[in-house]
Amino acid sequence: MEEQDGSQSTLRSSLIPTSEKSYVLVARCESSVVFEEVKKQLWLSGPLISVSLLTMCLQVISVMFVGHLGELALSGAAMATSFAGVTGFSFLLGMASALDTLCGQSYGAKQYHLLGIHMQRAMFILLLVSIPLAVIWGYTGFILFNLGQDPEIAAQAGLYARWMIPSIFAYGLLQCHVRFLQAQNIVFPMMISSGMTALVHILLCWILVFKSGLGFKGAALANSISYWTNVLLLALYIKFSPACKKTWTGLSKESLHDIYNFIRLAVPSAVMVCLEFWSFEFLVLLSGLLPNPKLETSVLSISLNTASLAFMIPFGLGGAVSTRVSNELGAGRPQAAKLAVRVVLGLAITVGLVVGTTMILVRKLWGYAYSSEEEVVKYVAVMMPILATSNFLDGIQCVLSGTCRGCGWQKIGAFVNLGAYYVAGIPCAILYAFVLHIGGKGLWMGIVCGLLVQVGLLLTITLCTNWEQEARKARERVYISALPVDMAQ
């Protein structure tokens, strides 16, 4: 017995240090893997945030120049820009997001030639879709007038939208180029291209608005020229850069085949984006029905603008995680994809807390950036804590939506957004604003309810995901795309 006890004691004494060493080594290994993932995502998301902000700035700069021409011109340009976002830009952005899945997974699976084929196919489809959208823009004035808008403002908006028509074709192509490069983790050239375009756009607006005699039409034309300039710069980079030598092999007839499978992914992707985008625009329309509509609309517009600026950070994180997840699934590394989701959730929560805290701290001053009216400034101060809450939730849903795109769950995401915003969010907004008489605060509180539902559903889906199965699906999707057309059929 003593020998046995002694042997057990010796055995234990030799095992304990070994297990501790193993535990330390595993912990260090895990922390280094997490740190590397954080670096990869920050490296991706930083430039993507810049690209999103700079692209958004093109329209903002144009409207700012128009603002110096008078109130009517400003109202018309602002309304046309909003109408263009609802009826065109959001839809094209959503359709192009299908490339997050297709290009990202193909790149992870090292089927590099497929990226160029997927991009060409997307460009062809988006150019076709842009034609009916351009027709809608051509009738902007007529549509707005029949929706009850002021006749003069509707006419100005219609004229501005017609001069913006060339930009819709460029915007679709631009999004295809961005997704193509993003899937390869090539993001700094996009940031440089967007920065150069934004700088030139300022000069272009000054010339076309004030020197050419075009007036506010010149601002719309400047938008079109700048979008096409950005497309041209990225196209030249893709064609001549050694970084894209494997992924861009020239024009191919293969891109005209298998269009149905792209549309099957692109349409739910567009619906997913549009349902969310339209819900926020719907808030501004509802604010016009409240008592003191001038004040409510002004504050809701300021809130929407503030939320859009803050949203750019999680939007970049969402782009980064969609790339990381799609790359890892395509490469057959499901655990790496799962880790990417965990890391980005931590980053989104951290960013949300920092930005939300900042919003609350500057709430009494932020209104002065938009208005000198004390009534507006005080109302904005009341709205800021609600905005901080919505921004926190919006950041989480944005990275979870990026995970959806990386996995190819666009159809699921569309149903989630439909239920979150149109079954929960907007009805709650109407209840709070018009039944409980909370006003504009109630409208945004309704959106917070929608975000809560959206985050809850997306988080549940993500937590229940079988990542090994998603990796198999990704490989099958890439394999089908890589087959010759006759064999695939």
PDB file of N, CA and C in Angstrom, residues 14 46 97 116 138 149 151 167 214 225 236 249 302 305 328 349 369 377 379 412 419 422-423 425 452 460 470:
ATOM      1  N   SER A  14       4.628  14.328 -10.963  1.00  0.00           N
ATOM      2  CA  SER A  14       5.216  14.515 -12.286  1.00  0.00           C
ATOM      3  C   SER A  14       4.208  15.057 -13.289  1.00  0.00           C
ATOM      4  N   GLY A  46     -10.206  49.203 -41.127  1.00  0.00           N
ATOM      5  CA  GLY A  46      -9.782  50.603 -41.148  1.00  0.00           C
ATOM      6  C   GLY A  46      -9.941  51.243 -42.517  1.00  0.00           C
ATOM      7  N   SER A  97     -23.504  42.960 -52.864  1.00  0.00           N
ATOM      8  CA  SER A  97     -23.058  42.255 -51.653  1.00  0.00           C
ATOM      9  C   SER A  97     -23.044  40.737 -51.826  1.00  0.00           C
ATOM     10  N   GLY A 116     -12.714  36.906 -60.982  1.00  0.00           N
ATOM     11  CA  GLY A 116     -12.942  37.757 -62.139  1.00  0.00           C
ATOM     12  C   GLY A 116     -14.239  37.420 -62.849  1.00  0.00           C
ATOM     13  N   GLY A 138     -35.652  59.244 -63.942  1.00  0.00           N
ATOM     14  CA  GLY A 138     -36.116  60.214 -64.937  1.00  0.00           C
ATOM     15  C   GLY A 138     -37.484  60.773 -64.606  1.00  0.00           C
ATOM     16  N   GLN A 149     -45.607  66.026 -52.486  1.00  0.00           N
ATOM     17  CA  GLN A 149     -44.543  66.974 -52.183  1.00  0.00           C
ATOM     18  C   GLN A 149     -44.821  68.328 -52.840  1.00  0.00           C
ATOM     19  N   PRO A 151     -44.788  71.276 -55.248  1.00  0.00           N
ATOM     20  CA  PRO A 151     -44.533  71.214 -56.698  1.00  0.00           C
ATOM     21  C   PRO A 151     -43.175  71.778 -57.100  1.00  0.00           C
ATOM     22  N   SER A 167     -24.622  58.473 -62.861  1.00  0.00           N
ATOM     23  CA  SER A 167     -23.950  57.979 -61.651  1.00  0.00           C
ATOM     24  C   SER A 167     -24.468  56.617 -61.214  1.00  0.00           C
ATOM     25  N   LEU A 214     -23.955  75.956 -64.920  1.00  0.00           N
ATOM     26  CA  LEU A 214     -24.933  74.877 -64.742  1.00  0.00           C
ATOM     27  C   LEU A 214     -25.700  74.994 -63.425  1.00  0.00           C
ATOM     28  N   ILE A 225     -19.485  62.273 -62.646  1.00  0.00           N
ATOM     29  CA  ILE A 225     -18.084  62.251 -63.096  1.00  0.00           C
ATOM     30  C   ILE A 225     -17.188  61.615 -62.035  1.00  0.00           C
ATOM     31  N   LEU A 236      -8.246  50.271 -63.632  1.00  0.00           N
ATOM     32  CA  LEU A 236      -6.846  50.317 -64.068  1.00  0.00           C
ATOM     33  C   LEU A 236      -5.939  49.569 -63.087  1.00  0.00           C
ATOM     34  N   THR A 249      -8.216  37.608 -65.171  1.00  0.00           N
ATOM     35  CA  THR A 249      -7.587  37.005 -66.349  1.00  0.00           C
ATOM     36  C   THR A 249      -8.211  37.516 -67.639  1.00  0.00           C
ATOM     37  N   ILE A 302     -31.266  65.260 -38.385  1.00  0.00           N
ATOM     38  CA  ILE A 302     -29.975  65.361 -37.686  1.00  0.00           C
ATOM     39  C   ILE A 302     -29.622  64.018 -37.057  1.00  0.00           C
ATOM     40  N   ASN A 305     -28.538  61.591 -39.765  1.00  0.00           N
ATOM     41  CA  ASN A 305     -27.205  61.926 -40.245  1.00  0.00           C
ATOM     42  C   ASN A 305     -26.135  61.499 -39.242  1.00  0.00           C
ATOM     43  N   GLU A 328     -12.252  31.933 -44.912  1.00  0.00           N
ATOM     44  CA  GLU A 328     -11.950  30.751 -44.091  1.00  0.00           C
ATOM     45  C   GLU A 328     -12.875  29.583 -44.424  1.00  0.00           C
ATOM     46  N   ILE A 349     -18.762  45.397 -29.849  1.00  0.00           N
ATOM     47  CA  ILE A 349     -19.249  45.798 -28.518  1.00  0.00           C
ATOM     48  C   ILE A 349     -18.358  46.900 -27.933  1.00  0.00           C
ATOM     49  N   ALA A 369     -23.751  71.859 -34.036  1.00  0.00           N
ATOM     50  CA  ALA A 369     -23.080  71.582 -35.311  1.00  0.00           C
ATOM     51  C   ALA A 369     -24.055  71.666 -36.483  1.00  0.00           C
ATOM     52  N   VAL A 377     -31.407  72.304 -30.532  1.00  0.00           N
ATOM     53  CA  VAL A 377     -30.246  71.817 -29.790  1.00  0.00           C
ATOM     54  C   VAL A 377     -30.672  71.005 -28.569  1.00  0.00           C
ATOM     55  N   TYR A 379     -33.560  69.478 -28.128  1.00  0.00           N
ATOM     56  CA  TYR A 379     -34.223  68.243 -28.575  1.00  0.00           C
ATOM     57  C   TYR A 379     -33.172  67.191 -28.992  1.00  0.00           C
ATOM     58  N   ILE A 412     -31.961  34.250 -45.368  1.00  0.00           N
ATOM     59  CA  ILE A 412     -32.307  34.263 -43.943  1.00  0.00           C
ATOM     60  C   ILE A 412     -32.268  35.690 -43.418  1.00  0.00           C
ATOM     61  N   GLY A 419     -38.980  40.842 -40.504  1.00  0.00           N
ATOM     62  CA  GLY A 419     -39.671  40.694 -39.226  1.00  0.00           C
ATOM     63  C   GLY A 419     -39.254  41.738 -38.214  1.00  0.00           C
ATOM     64  N   TYR A 422     -40.348  45.561 -39.873  1.00  0.00           N
ATOM     65  CA  TYR A 422     -41.702  45.830 -40.367  1.00  0.00           C
ATOM     66  C   TYR A 422     -42.784  45.108 -39.570  1.00  0.00           C
ATOM     67  N   VAL A 423     -42.396  44.128 -38.775  1.00  0.00           N
ATOM     68  CA  VAL A 423     -43.359  43.495 -37.865  1.00  0.00           C
ATOM     69  C   VAL A 423     -43.203  44.055 -36.455  1.00  0.00           C
ATOM     70  N   GLY A 425     -40.336  46.795 -35.441  1.00  0.00           N
ATOM     71  CA  GLY A 425     -39.797  48.144 -35.324  1.00  0.00           C
ATOM     72  C   GLY A 425     -40.752  49.265 -35.678  1.00  0.00           C
ATOM     73  N   LEU A 452     -33.371  45.388 -31.487  1.00  0.00           N
ATOM     74  CA  LEU A 452     -33.306  44.338 -30.467  1.00  0.00           C
ATOM     75  C   LEU A 452     -33.745  42.990 -31.032  1.00  0.00           C
ATOM     76  N   THR A 460     -28.937  34.378 -32.328  1.00  0.00           N
ATOM     77  CA  THR A 460     -29.393  32.998 -32.135  1.00  0.00           C
ATOM     78  C   THR A 460     -28.965  32.114 -33.308  1.00  0.00           C
ATOM     79  N   GLU A 470     -21.192  24.551 -42.732  1.00  0.00           N
ATOM     80  CA  GLU A 470     -21.086  25.754 -43.561  1.00  0.00           C
ATOM     81  C   GLU A 470     -19.851  25.698 -44.444  1.00  0.00           C
TER      82      GLU A 470
END
